[in-house]
Coordinates of C-alpha atoms and ligand atoms in Angstrom, one line a residue:
M1 CA -22.4 37.6 -92.6
C2 CA -23.1 36.1 -89.3
G3 CA -25.3 32.9 -89.3
I4 CA -27.8 32.0 -87.1
V5 CA -29.2 28.7 -86.0
G6 CA -32.4 27.1 -84.0
F7 CA -33.5 24.2 -82.4
T8 CA -36.3 22.6 -80.9
G9 CA -36.6 18.7 -79.7
E10 CA -36.2 16.0 -77.2
Q11 CA -32.3 16.3 -77.0
N12 CA -30.4 19.2 -75.0
A13 CA -30.2 22.3 -77.8
A14 CA -26.8 23.4 -76.7
P15 CA -24.7 21.0 -78.5
V16 CA -26.8 21.0 -81.4
L17 CA -26.5 24.8 -81.9
L18 CA -23.2 24.5 -81.2
D19 CA -22.3 22.1 -83.9
G20 CA -24.6 23.9 -86.4
L21 CA -22.5 27.2 -85.7
K22 CA -19.3 25.4 -86.4
K23 CA -21.2 24.5 -89.7
L24 CA -22.0 28.5 -90.4
E25 CA -18.6 29.8 -88.7
Y26 CA -17.5 30.4 -92.5
R27 CA -19.9 33.2 -92.6
G28 CA -18.5 35.3 -89.5
Y29 CA -16.4 34.2 -86.9
D30 CA -15.6 37.3 -84.4
S31 CA -18.0 36.3 -81.5
A32 CA -20.6 33.9 -80.9
G33 CA -23.3 33.2 -78.5
I34 CA -26.4 30.6 -77.6
A35 CA -29.7 30.9 -75.7
C36 CA -31.5 27.8 -74.3
M37 CA -34.8 27.7 -72.5
Y38 CA -34.9 25.7 -69.1
N39 CA -37.7 25.9 -66.3
G40 CA -39.0 29.4 -67.4
E41 CA -35.7 31.2 -68.0
I42 CA -33.7 31.7 -70.7
S43 CA -29.7 31.3 -70.2
V44 CA -27.6 33.3 -72.8
I45 CA -23.8 32.6 -73.2
K46 CA -21.2 34.1 -75.5
A47 CA -17.7 34.4 -76.2
S48 CA -15.9 36.5 -78.0
G49 CA -13.3 34.9 -81.3
R50 CA -13.9 31.8 -82.5
I51 CA -16.7 29.0 -81.7
A52 CA -14.0 27.2 -80.2
N53 CA -14.2 29.7 -77.3
L54 CA -17.7 29.2 -76.8
C55 CA -17.4 25.2 -76.7
E56 CA -14.5 25.8 -73.9
R57 CA -17.0 27.5 -72.1
T58 CA -19.9 25.8 -72.4
D59 CA -18.1 22.0 -72.0
D60 CA -18.8 21.5 -75.6
G61 CA -22.6 22.5 -74.6
R62 CA -22.9 19.9 -72.0
S63 CA -23.4 22.6 -69.1
V64 CA -26.2 24.4 -70.5
Q65 CA -29.6 23.1 -70.0
G66 CA -33.0 23.4 -72.1
Q67 CA -34.2 21.6 -75.3
A68 CA -34.7 24.8 -77.3
G69 CA -32.8 27.3 -78.3
I70 CA -31.0 29.9 -80.6
G71 CA -27.1 30.5 -81.6
H72 CA -25.1 33.1 -83.8
T73 CA -21.8 33.4 -85.2
R74 CA -21.0 37.2 -85.7
W75 CA -19.5 39.5 -88.4
A76 CA -19.4 42.5 -86.7
T77 CA -20.7 45.5 -88.7
H78 CA -22.3 47.4 -85.3
G79 CA -20.2 47.7 -82.5
A80 CA -16.5 46.0 -82.1
P81 CA -16.5 42.1 -81.6
T82 CA -16.9 42.0 -77.8
E83 CA -18.9 39.6 -75.8
E84 CA -21.4 42.1 -75.4
N85 CA -22.5 43.0 -78.6
A86 CA -22.3 39.1 -79.4
H87 CA -25.7 38.0 -79.9
P88 CA -28.4 36.6 -78.5
H89 CA -29.6 39.8 -77.2
L90 CA -31.9 39.4 -74.2
S91 CA -35.0 41.5 -73.7
N92 CA -34.7 43.7 -70.4
D93 CA -37.4 42.0 -68.3
G94 CA -35.3 38.5 -69.4
R95 CA -38.5 37.1 -71.7
F96 CA -37.1 37.2 -75.1
A97 CA -33.8 36.6 -76.8
V98 CA -33.2 37.1 -80.5
V99 CA -30.2 36.1 -82.8
H100 CA -30.0 38.3 -86.3
N101 CA -28.6 38.5 -89.6
G102 CA -28.4 41.2 -92.0
I103 CA -28.8 44.9 -90.8
I104 CA -31.3 47.1 -89.3
E105 CA -30.9 50.8 -91.1
N106 CA -33.1 52.6 -89.0
Y107 CA -32.0 51.5 -85.8
L108 CA -30.5 54.8 -84.3
T109 CA -34.0 56.2 -84.5
L110 CA -35.5 53.2 -82.8
R111 CA -33.1 53.1 -80.2
E112 CA -33.2 56.8 -79.1
E113 CA -37.2 56.0 -79.2
L114 CA -36.7 52.9 -77.0
I115 CA -34.3 54.9 -74.6
R116 CA -37.2 57.4 -74.2
D117 CA -39.2 54.6 -73.4
G118 CA -37.4 53.5 -70.8
Y119 CA -35.6 50.6 -72.2
H120 CA -31.8 50.3 -71.7
F121 CA -29.4 48.9 -74.1
D122 CA -26.4 46.6 -73.3
S123 CA -24.7 46.3 -76.7
E124 CA -24.3 48.8 -79.6
T125 CA -25.6 46.8 -82.1
D126 CA -28.4 47.3 -84.4
T127 CA -29.7 44.1 -83.5
E128 CA -31.1 44.6 -79.7
V129 CA -33.2 47.2 -80.6
I130 CA -35.4 44.2 -82.1
V131 CA -35.7 42.3 -78.7
H132 CA -36.7 45.5 -77.1
L133 CA -39.4 46.2 -79.8
I134 CA -40.7 42.7 -78.9
E135 CA -40.9 43.0 -75.6
M136 CA -42.7 46.2 -75.8
Y137 CA -45.3 44.8 -78.4
Y138 CA -46.0 41.5 -76.6
R139 CA -49.2 41.2 -75.0
G140 CA -49.2 37.0 -74.6
D141 CA -49.3 36.7 -78.7
M142 CA -46.0 36.3 -80.3
R143 CA -47.2 36.1 -83.7
E144 CA -48.6 39.6 -83.2
A145 CA -45.5 41.0 -81.4
L146 CA -43.4 40.1 -84.4
A147 CA -45.5 41.4 -87.1
K148 CA -45.9 44.7 -85.0
T149 CA -42.0 44.9 -84.4
T150 CA -41.1 43.7 -88.1
N151 CA -43.3 46.6 -89.3
R152 CA -41.0 48.8 -87.4
L153 CA -38.0 47.7 -89.3
S154 CA -36.4 48.6 -92.1
G155 CA -33.1 46.8 -93.9
S156 CA -32.3 43.0 -94.1
Y157 CA -33.0 40.7 -91.4
A158 CA -33.0 36.9 -90.8
L159 CA -34.4 36.4 -87.2
G160 CA -34.3 33.9 -84.6
V161 CA -36.6 34.3 -81.5
I162 CA -37.5 32.6 -78.4
C163 CA -39.9 33.2 -75.4
T164 CA -39.8 32.2 -71.9
E165 CA -43.7 32.3 -72.0
E166 CA -43.7 29.5 -75.0
P167 CA -41.5 27.1 -73.7
G168 CA -40.1 24.6 -76.6
R169 CA -41.1 27.0 -79.3
L170 CA -39.0 29.0 -82.1
Y171 CA -40.2 31.7 -84.0
A172 CA -38.2 32.7 -87.5
V173 CA -38.6 35.4 -89.6
R174 CA -37.0 36.5 -93.0
E175 CA -36.8 39.6 -95.1
A176 CA -33.6 40.0 -97.4
S177 CA -31.6 37.7 -95.5
P178 CA -31.4 33.7 -96.4
L179 CA -33.2 31.5 -93.5
I180 CA -33.9 27.6 -93.9
L181 CA -35.9 25.5 -92.1
G182 CA -35.2 21.9 -91.1
I183 CA -37.7 19.6 -91.0
G184 CA -36.8 16.5 -88.5
I185 CA -38.9 13.7 -86.6
G186 CA -39.7 15.0 -83.1
E187 CA -37.2 18.0 -83.8
N188 CA -37.2 21.0 -86.0
F189 CA -34.5 23.3 -87.1
F190 CA -33.7 26.6 -88.7
A191 CA -30.5 27.9 -89.9
S192 CA -28.9 30.5 -92.2
D193 CA -27.6 27.8 -94.6
V194 CA -28.6 24.2 -95.5
T195 CA -24.9 23.1 -94.1
A196 CA -25.7 23.4 -90.6
L197 CA -29.0 21.2 -91.2
V198 CA -27.7 18.1 -93.3
S199 CA -26.1 16.1 -90.5
H200 CA -29.7 16.2 -88.6
T201 CA -32.0 16.1 -92.1
R202 CA -32.2 16.3 -95.6
N203 CA -35.7 17.8 -95.5
V204 CA -35.9 21.4 -95.8
I205 CA -38.3 24.5 -96.4
Y206 CA -36.9 27.7 -97.9
L207 CA -38.3 30.8 -96.1
D208 CA -39.4 33.9 -99.1
D209 CA -39.1 37.2 -98.1
G210 CA -41.9 38.5 -95.4
E211 CA -42.5 34.9 -94.2
F212 CA -42.3 33.8 -90.3
A213 CA -42.5 30.5 -89.1
E214 CA -43.3 29.0 -85.7
L215 CA -41.7 26.0 -85.0
T216 CA -42.3 23.2 -82.0
P217 CA -40.4 19.7 -82.0
D218 CA -43.6 18.5 -83.7
S219 CA -45.0 21.1 -86.1
V220 CA -43.7 23.6 -88.3
Q221 CA -46.2 26.6 -89.4
I222 CA -45.4 29.3 -91.9
F223 CA -47.8 32.6 -92.1
D224 CA -47.4 36.0 -93.3
I225 CA -47.5 39.4 -91.2
T226 CA -51.1 39.1 -91.3
G227 CA -50.9 35.7 -89.5
R228 CA -52.3 34.2 -92.6
T229 CA -50.9 30.3 -92.9
I230 CA -48.7 30.1 -96.1
D231 CA -48.5 26.2 -97.7
K232 CA -44.7 25.6 -98.7
K233 CA -43.5 22.7 -100.3
I234 CA -40.4 20.7 -98.5
T235 CA -37.5 20.3 -100.7
R236 CA -35.1 17.3 -100.2
I237 CA -31.2 18.1 -100.1
S238 CA -29.5 16.0 -102.5
W239 CA -26.0 16.1 -100.9
N240 CA -24.6 14.6 -98.1
V241 CA -22.4 15.1 -95.1
Q242 CA -19.6 14.4 -96.5
A243 CA -19.8 17.0 -99.1
A244 CA -19.7 19.7 -96.3
E245 CA -17.0 17.9 -94.2
K246 CA -13.1 18.1 -95.0
G247 CA -12.6 14.7 -96.0
G248 CA -8.8 14.2 -95.1
F249 CA -7.8 17.5 -96.2
E250 CA -6.1 20.1 -93.3
H251 CA -8.1 22.8 -94.7
F252 CA -11.5 23.0 -96.8
M253 CA -9.7 25.6 -99.4
L254 CA -7.4 22.8 -100.5
K255 CA -10.1 20.3 -100.6
E256 CA -12.4 22.5 -102.5
I257 CA -9.2 23.0 -105.0
M258 CA -9.0 19.5 -105.4
E259 CA -12.8 19.2 -106.0
Q260 CA -12.6 21.3 -109.3
P261 CA -12.4 18.7 -111.9
G262 CA -15.7 17.2 -110.2
A263 CA -17.3 20.6 -110.1
V264 CA -16.6 21.7 -113.1
K265 CA -17.7 18.4 -114.6
A266 CA -20.9 18.6 -112.7
T267 CA -21.4 22.1 -114.7
I268 CA -21.1 20.9 -117.8
A269 CA -22.0 17.2 -118.2
P270 CA -25.9 17.4 -117.2
R271 CA -25.9 20.2 -120.0
V272 CA -24.1 18.3 -123.0
R273 CA -26.6 15.6 -124.8
D274 CA -25.9 14.2 -128.3
G275 CA -22.8 16.4 -129.3
R276 CA -25.1 19.4 -128.1
I277 CA -25.2 21.9 -125.6
V278 CA -28.7 21.7 -124.0
F279 CA -30.0 24.5 -121.2
D280 CA -33.3 22.8 -120.5
E281 CA -33.7 25.5 -117.7
L282 CA -33.3 28.7 -120.1
T283 CA -36.1 30.3 -121.2
I284 CA -34.0 32.6 -123.1
D285 CA -34.5 31.5 -127.0
R286 CA -33.3 32.7 -130.4
E287 CA -35.8 35.2 -130.7
I288 CA -35.1 36.8 -127.4
L289 CA -31.1 36.6 -128.1
S290 CA -31.5 38.6 -131.4
G291 CA -33.1 41.3 -129.6
I292 CA -30.2 41.9 -127.1
R293 CA -28.0 44.9 -127.8
K294 CA -25.5 44.6 -124.9
I295 CA -24.6 42.0 -122.2
V296 CA -23.7 43.7 -118.7
I297 CA -22.2 41.2 -116.1
T298 CA -22.4 42.1 -112.5
A299 CA -21.3 40.4 -109.4
C300 CA -18.9 41.1 -106.5
G301 CA -15.4 39.6 -105.6
S302 CA -14.2 36.7 -107.1
A303 CA -17.7 36.3 -108.7
Y304 CA -17.0 39.5 -110.4
Y305 CA -13.4 38.3 -111.7
A306 CA -15.4 35.2 -113.2
G307 CA -17.3 37.6 -115.1
C308 CA -14.0 39.7 -116.1
A309 CA -12.8 36.2 -117.4
G310 CA -15.8 34.8 -119.0
R311 CA -17.0 38.1 -121.1
Y312 CA -13.8 37.2 -123.6
A313 CA -15.4 33.7 -124.6
L314 CA -18.9 35.8 -124.8
E315 CA -17.7 38.6 -126.7
R316 CA -15.7 36.4 -129.2
L317 CA -18.2 33.8 -130.1
C318 CA -21.5 35.8 -129.7
R319 CA -20.2 39.1 -131.4
I320 CA -22.1 40.9 -128.5
P321 CA -20.7 43.4 -126.5
V322 CA -20.3 42.8 -123.0
E323 CA -19.5 45.0 -120.0
T324 CA -18.6 43.6 -116.7
E325 CA -19.6 46.3 -113.4
L326 CA -18.9 45.6 -109.9
A327 CA -22.6 45.4 -108.4
S328 CA -21.4 47.9 -105.6
E329 CA -20.8 50.6 -108.7
L330 CA -23.8 49.4 -110.8
R331 CA -26.3 49.8 -108.5
Y332 CA -25.4 53.8 -107.9
S333 CA -24.4 54.5 -111.3
D334 CA -27.5 55.1 -112.9
P335 CA -26.9 52.7 -115.5
L336 CA -27.7 52.8 -119.2
I337 CA -29.8 49.5 -119.4
D338 CA -32.8 48.5 -120.9
A339 CA -35.1 45.8 -122.4
H340 CA -32.1 45.3 -124.8
T341 CA -29.8 44.3 -122.3
L342 CA -29.3 41.0 -121.0
L343 CA -27.8 41.1 -117.5
I344 CA -25.7 38.0 -116.5
V345 CA -25.8 38.3 -112.4
I346 CA -22.8 36.0 -110.8
S347 CA -23.0 34.8 -107.2
Q348 CA -21.9 31.5 -105.5
S349 CA -24.2 32.1 -102.5
G350 CA -26.9 34.0 -104.2
E351 CA -27.2 36.4 -101.2
T352 CA -24.7 39.0 -101.8
A353 CA -26.5 42.5 -100.7
D354 CA -24.7 44.4 -103.6
T355 CA -25.4 41.7 -106.2
I356 CA -29.0 41.8 -105.5
A357 CA -29.7 45.5 -105.1
A358 CA -27.8 45.7 -108.6
M359 CA -29.9 43.1 -109.9
K360 CA -33.0 44.9 -108.9
E361 CA -32.1 48.3 -110.3
C362 CA -31.2 46.8 -113.6
K363 CA -34.4 44.7 -113.8
A364 CA -36.3 48.1 -112.8
R365 CA -34.8 49.4 -116.0
G366 CA -36.1 46.5 -118.0
A367 CA -33.2 44.3 -118.4
R368 CA -33.7 40.5 -119.0
T369 CA -31.8 38.6 -116.1
L370 CA -30.2 35.4 -115.8
A371 CA -28.2 34.0 -112.5
I372 CA -25.0 31.7 -112.7
V373 CA -25.5 30.6 -109.1
N374 CA -24.6 27.8 -106.9
V375 CA -26.5 27.9 -103.9
V376 CA -30.5 26.5 -105.0
G377 CA -33.1 28.5 -103.7
S378 CA -31.2 31.6 -102.8
S379 CA -32.3 35.3 -103.2
V380 CA -30.7 35.7 -107.0
A381 CA -31.8 32.6 -108.3
K382 CA -35.5 33.7 -107.1
L383 CA -35.2 37.3 -108.8
A384 CA -33.7 36.1 -112.1
D385 CA -35.8 35.2 -114.9
D386 CA -33.4 32.3 -115.8
T387 CA -31.0 30.5 -113.5
V388 CA -28.0 28.3 -114.5
Y389 CA -26.9 26.6 -111.4
T390 CA -22.9 25.8 -111.0
W391 CA -23.6 22.7 -109.0
A392 CA -20.5 23.0 -107.7
G393 CA -21.7 21.6 -104.1
P394 CA -21.3 23.3 -100.8
E395 CA -18.1 25.6 -100.8
I396 CA -17.4 26.4 -97.2
A397 CA -13.5 28.0 -97.3
V398 CA -14.1 31.7 -97.6
A399 CA -11.9 32.1 -100.2
T400 CA -13.9 30.8 -103.3
T401 CA -11.8 28.2 -105.4
K402 CA -14.6 26.0 -107.2
G403 CA -17.3 28.5 -106.8
Y404 CA -14.9 30.6 -109.2
T405 CA -14.2 27.8 -111.7
T406 CA -17.6 27.0 -112.5
Q407 CA -18.8 30.4 -113.0
V408 CA -16.5 30.9 -115.5
T409 CA -17.1 27.4 -116.6
A410 CA -21.0 28.0 -116.8
L411 CA -20.1 31.4 -118.8
Y412 CA -17.9 29.5 -121.5
M413 CA -21.0 27.0 -122.0
L414 CA -23.8 29.9 -122.1
A415 CA -21.0 31.7 -124.7
L416 CA -21.4 28.7 -127.0
Y417 CA -24.8 27.7 -126.8
F418 CA -25.7 31.6 -127.7
A419 CA -23.4 31.8 -130.2
D420 CA -25.1 28.3 -131.7
Q421 CA -28.5 30.0 -131.4
L422 CA -27.3 33.0 -132.9
G423 CA -25.9 31.1 -135.7
L424 CA -22.3 32.1 -135.3
A425 CA -20.9 29.0 -133.9
G426 CA -20.4 27.5 -137.2
D427 CA -17.8 24.3 -137.7
A428 CA -15.8 25.3 -134.6
Y429 CA -18.6 24.4 -132.4
A430 CA -17.7 20.7 -131.9
E431 CA -14.4 21.4 -131.4
L432 CA -15.2 24.2 -128.8
L433 CA -17.5 21.6 -127.0
K434 CA -14.8 19.1 -127.1
A435 CA -12.4 21.8 -125.5
L436 CA -14.9 22.6 -122.9
Q437 CA -15.6 18.7 -122.1
Q438 CA -11.9 18.6 -121.2
L439 CA -11.8 21.0 -118.8
P440 CA -12.2 18.9 -115.8
R441 CA -9.4 16.6 -117.2
R442 CA -7.0 20.0 -117.6
I443 CA -7.7 20.8 -114.1
Q444 CA -6.4 17.8 -112.8
Q445 CA -3.5 18.1 -115.4
A446 CA -2.7 21.4 -113.9
I447 CA -2.7 20.1 -110.4
D448 CA -0.2 17.0 -111.0
M449 CA 2.1 19.2 -113.4
N450 CA 2.5 22.0 -110.7
A451 CA 4.2 20.1 -107.7
S452 CA 6.8 22.3 -107.2
I453 CA 4.6 24.7 -105.5
P454 CA 5.0 24.3 -101.9
A455 CA 8.5 24.8 -102.3
L456 CA 7.9 27.9 -104.2
A457 CA 5.5 29.0 -101.3
K458 CA 8.5 28.9 -99.1
K459 CA 10.9 31.2 -101.6
Y460 CA 8.1 33.8 -102.0
H461 CA 6.2 33.8 -98.7
K462 CA 8.2 36.5 -97.3
S463 CA 7.7 39.0 -100.0
K464 CA 6.5 42.4 -99.1
A465 CA 4.6 42.3 -102.2
L466 CA 3.6 40.4 -105.3
F467 CA 2.4 41.9 -108.7
F468 CA 0.5 39.8 -111.2
I469 CA 0.8 40.6 -114.8
G470 CA -1.0 39.5 -117.7
R471 CA -2.9 40.5 -121.2
N472 CA -6.8 39.9 -121.9
T473 CA -8.0 36.6 -120.5
D474 CA -4.1 36.2 -118.7
Y475 CA -5.3 39.6 -116.9
A476 CA -8.8 38.6 -115.7
V477 CA -6.7 35.5 -114.3
A478 CA -3.9 37.8 -112.8
L479 CA -6.9 39.9 -110.9
E480 CA -8.6 36.7 -109.1
G481 CA -4.7 35.3 -108.5
A482 CA -3.9 38.2 -106.7
L483 CA -6.9 38.4 -105.0
K484 CA -6.8 34.8 -103.5
M485 CA -3.2 35.6 -102.5
K486 CA -4.2 38.9 -100.6
E487 CA -7.2 37.4 -99.0
I488 CA -5.8 34.2 -97.3
S489 CA -1.9 35.1 -97.0
Y490 CA -2.1 38.7 -96.5
L491 CA 0.7 39.5 -98.4
H492 CA 0.1 42.8 -100.7
S493 CA -0.7 41.5 -104.0
E494 CA -2.0 43.5 -107.2
A495 CA -2.7 42.7 -110.6
Y496 CA -1.6 44.8 -113.6
A497 CA -2.6 44.4 -117.3
A498 CA 1.1 44.1 -118.4
G499 CA 0.5 46.9 -120.9
E500 CA 0.2 49.2 -118.3
L501 CA 3.2 48.7 -116.1
K502 CA 5.1 51.4 -118.1
H503 CA 2.6 54.0 -117.1
G504 CA 3.5 54.0 -113.6
T505 CA 4.0 50.4 -111.8
I506 CA 7.2 49.8 -113.2
A507 CA 8.3 52.2 -110.9
L508 CA 7.9 49.8 -107.9
I509 CA 10.0 47.3 -109.3
E510 CA 13.4 47.0 -107.5
D511 CA 15.6 44.0 -107.0
H512 CA 14.2 40.9 -106.3
Q513 CA 10.7 42.2 -106.4
P514 CA 8.6 39.1 -107.4
V515 CA 6.3 39.6 -110.7
I516 CA 3.8 36.5 -111.4
A517 CA 3.7 36.7 -115.3
L518 CA 0.6 35.4 -116.8
C519 CA 1.3 33.7 -120.5
C520 CA -1.2 31.8 -121.8
N521 CA -2.4 33.6 -124.4
P522 CA -0.3 32.7 -127.8
H523 CA -1.6 35.6 -129.7
I524 CA 0.1 38.2 -127.4
M525 CA 2.8 36.1 -125.9
E526 CA 5.5 38.4 -127.5
K527 CA 4.1 41.2 -125.9
T528 CA 3.7 39.8 -122.5
L529 CA 7.1 38.6 -123.0
S530 CA 8.8 42.1 -123.5
N531 CA 7.1 43.2 -120.2
I532 CA 8.9 40.3 -118.5
V533 CA 12.3 41.5 -120.1
E534 CA 11.3 45.0 -119.0
V535 CA 10.8 44.0 -115.1
K536 CA 13.8 41.7 -115.5
A537 CA 16.1 44.9 -116.5
R538 CA 15.2 46.5 -113.3
G539 CA 15.8 43.6 -111.1
A540 CA 12.8 41.6 -110.6
E541 CA 11.9 38.1 -110.1
V542 CA 10.0 36.2 -112.7
L543 CA 7.4 33.4 -111.9
A544 CA 5.7 32.7 -115.1
L545 CA 2.8 30.5 -115.7
T546 CA 2.5 29.5 -119.3
F547 CA 2.6 25.9 -121.1
R548 CA 5.3 23.8 -120.7
N549 CA 7.0 23.9 -124.4
N550 CA 6.7 27.4 -124.2
H551 CA 10.5 28.0 -124.5
K552 CA 11.0 31.8 -124.8
I553 CA 9.1 32.2 -121.4
L554 CA 10.9 29.4 -120.3
A555 CA 14.2 30.8 -121.3
E556 CA 13.2 34.5 -119.3
A557 CA 11.8 33.4 -116.2
D558 CA 13.3 32.5 -112.9
D559 CA 10.7 30.2 -111.7
L560 CA 7.6 28.2 -113.7
L561 CA 4.1 27.2 -112.8
F562 CA 2.7 25.1 -115.8
I563 CA -0.8 24.9 -117.6
P564 CA -1.6 21.9 -120.1
D565 CA -1.6 22.7 -124.1
M566 CA -5.0 23.6 -124.5
D567 CA -7.3 26.3 -126.6
P568 CA -6.8 29.4 -125.0
L569 CA -10.1 30.7 -125.2
F570 CA -11.2 28.7 -122.1
S571 CA -7.9 28.6 -120.3
A572 CA -8.9 31.0 -117.5
V573 CA -10.3 28.2 -115.8
I574 CA -7.1 25.8 -115.8
E575 CA -4.6 29.2 -115.4
I576 CA -6.4 30.1 -112.1
V577 CA -5.8 26.7 -110.1
P578 CA -1.8 26.8 -109.8
L579 CA -2.5 30.3 -108.7
Q580 CA -4.9 29.1 -106.1
L581 CA -2.5 26.3 -104.8
L582 CA 0.4 29.2 -104.7
A583 CA -1.9 31.2 -102.8
Y584 CA -3.0 28.4 -100.5
Y585 CA 0.6 27.5 -99.8
V586 CA 1.9 30.7 -99.2
A587 CA -0.7 31.4 -96.5
K588 CA 0.2 28.2 -95.2
E589 CA 3.9 29.1 -94.8
N590 CA 2.8 32.4 -93.1
G591 CA 0.8 30.1 -90.6
C592 CA -2.8 32.1 -91.6
D593 CA -5.7 30.8 -91.0
I594 CA -6.6 29.7 -94.4
D595 CA -10.6 29.1 -94.1
K596 CA -11.2 32.0 -92.3
P597 CA -9.3 34.8 -93.2
K598 CA -9.1 37.9 -90.9
N599 CA -12.0 40.5 -91.6
L600 CA -13.6 38.8 -94.3
A601 CA -17.1 36.5 -94.6
K602 CA -18.1 34.0 -97.2
S603 CA -21.5 35.8 -98.0
V604 CA -21.7 39.2 -97.5
T605 CA -25.0 40.0 -97.1
V606 CA -24.8 43.6 -95.9
E607 CA -24.0 46.7 -98.1
Ligands
G6P1 C1 -17.2 37.4 -100.7 C2 -16.5 36.2 -100.8 C3 -15.9 36.3 -102.1 C4 -17.1 36.0 -103.1 C5 -17.8 37.3 -102.8 C6 -19.1 37.3 -103.6 O1 -16.2 38.2 -100.8 O2 -15.2 36.4 -99.6 O3 -15.2 34.8 -102.3 O4 -16.2 35.9 -104.4 O5 -18.2 37.4 -101.5 O6 -20.0 36.7 -103.2 P1 -20.9 35.5 -103.9 O7 -21.4 34.5 -103.0 O8 -21.8 36.7 -104.4 O9 -20.4 34.8 -105.1

């Protein structure tokens, strides 16, 4: 939800800023801009649309002078994605420029006050109040001006600020929006995400809420609102630049689908020792677990669907009731949560605003919190009592793939680990662990055995709507499969619990209506089969996802997607892979911008 970058050093800032913005483009891509300081003046260049437009306008940054600057790529919240509303925003006197990720909730009141005081506004954004407040409070001391300004703001913000009075100096502030400093040699940076930093430096500092930073080419100082210096540790990023590049694939999404065997392995392998699952990072022990009366899983988007898929293994193995709740609903639901509740929070980015709010709400009610997160040091990880990292590596495509599969895998691991702790795993333990360890190989098999997907995409890409049906874990995967399809191909796709068809949805079935039927649950296969027969009798074309030797389904379906034979308890992680590929190739047939679907953003840091 918007990306910000800042650079100060010896080289020309604009090309560095543009390069950083390209890496952050997944966070928002409806307009972009940069501001650089040169000869006591700030020049601001903006363009609506993709970063490519800004590159074109600035000759890839070569036409903009100055060795310090800030940049922004936008996902519009307040005001349309026009050039006027694009950041950076400039103060009326031209001395200050600001970039902002987040939302200023009290901006209307501040705006009215500033207008009364004679400031004029050039945009409809909430952000613009910040730069005018800074101008109003500046009396030769930026730290003081920033402290006074942020004191007036409610909401979330990661800010980057420059001031003509202080050439070569950047200011950054964090409150409930991610912000990371990159520490170089003779140059320093800030960015919303490490992906924008790793090509320059692997040494980073994660700012915490309420922290301010002042950067020059040779120094980085962090301080609080009173100006008191804070000592922070430098973290070394372990992954390299290639991990955040396409590596020969046409899209990040395809690369990330193909990376899933490795990503799932990275989630599992470090946590298996001597035939047992070991979570060194967890502080939940047998005693705490025995006191847990229910588990609530909360998240947004695909992370929520990962929870829906993983809950079956948790319930089956641990015999603890599991509820799944959308974070945006949970936070306002006056939830029945107490100290006997384990709240499992799932988030790839660890920065999703609704997820964080739901987590805070449940923590306040006494819940113990366990986070499943991909981004190290993110807000969710910091808030949680325990964190299990998924180690999927950077995920750039807006539509998550390896993020989802590693989240479900982490839930499977926890299910078996908790069951073991509770003394419930019994003799099945070794077999189940083996099945988990085989998941990376099974994903690769699922990729290899579905070579027909590009051809199927040619058949189905013009459909008006796609219905996904399944029962139990198949239904949970259908939800994610339908979401993948709609978010990148813009086809109307909906998932239904197969047993619910006859309570309404079957009225929509007509000749040649594609129905994607997930049939990977042997104990209810016959039930799903009868739903397939029902929709076929009304003219539907059925694309079934099942095991290769499942003859009954093979006989009824018009087209097929396959998964290898495996333990159905863990099959969600495998079933989703052909559906990801189907969504990818359908979107490709439709000429969609696969990595950056319209209206979406990867990290939704606003409500
Ligand atoms: C956005 C992304 C989804 C993601 C969801 C939750 O909608 O496009 O792919 O599942 O946010 O994000 P999180 O980072 O919390 O997993």
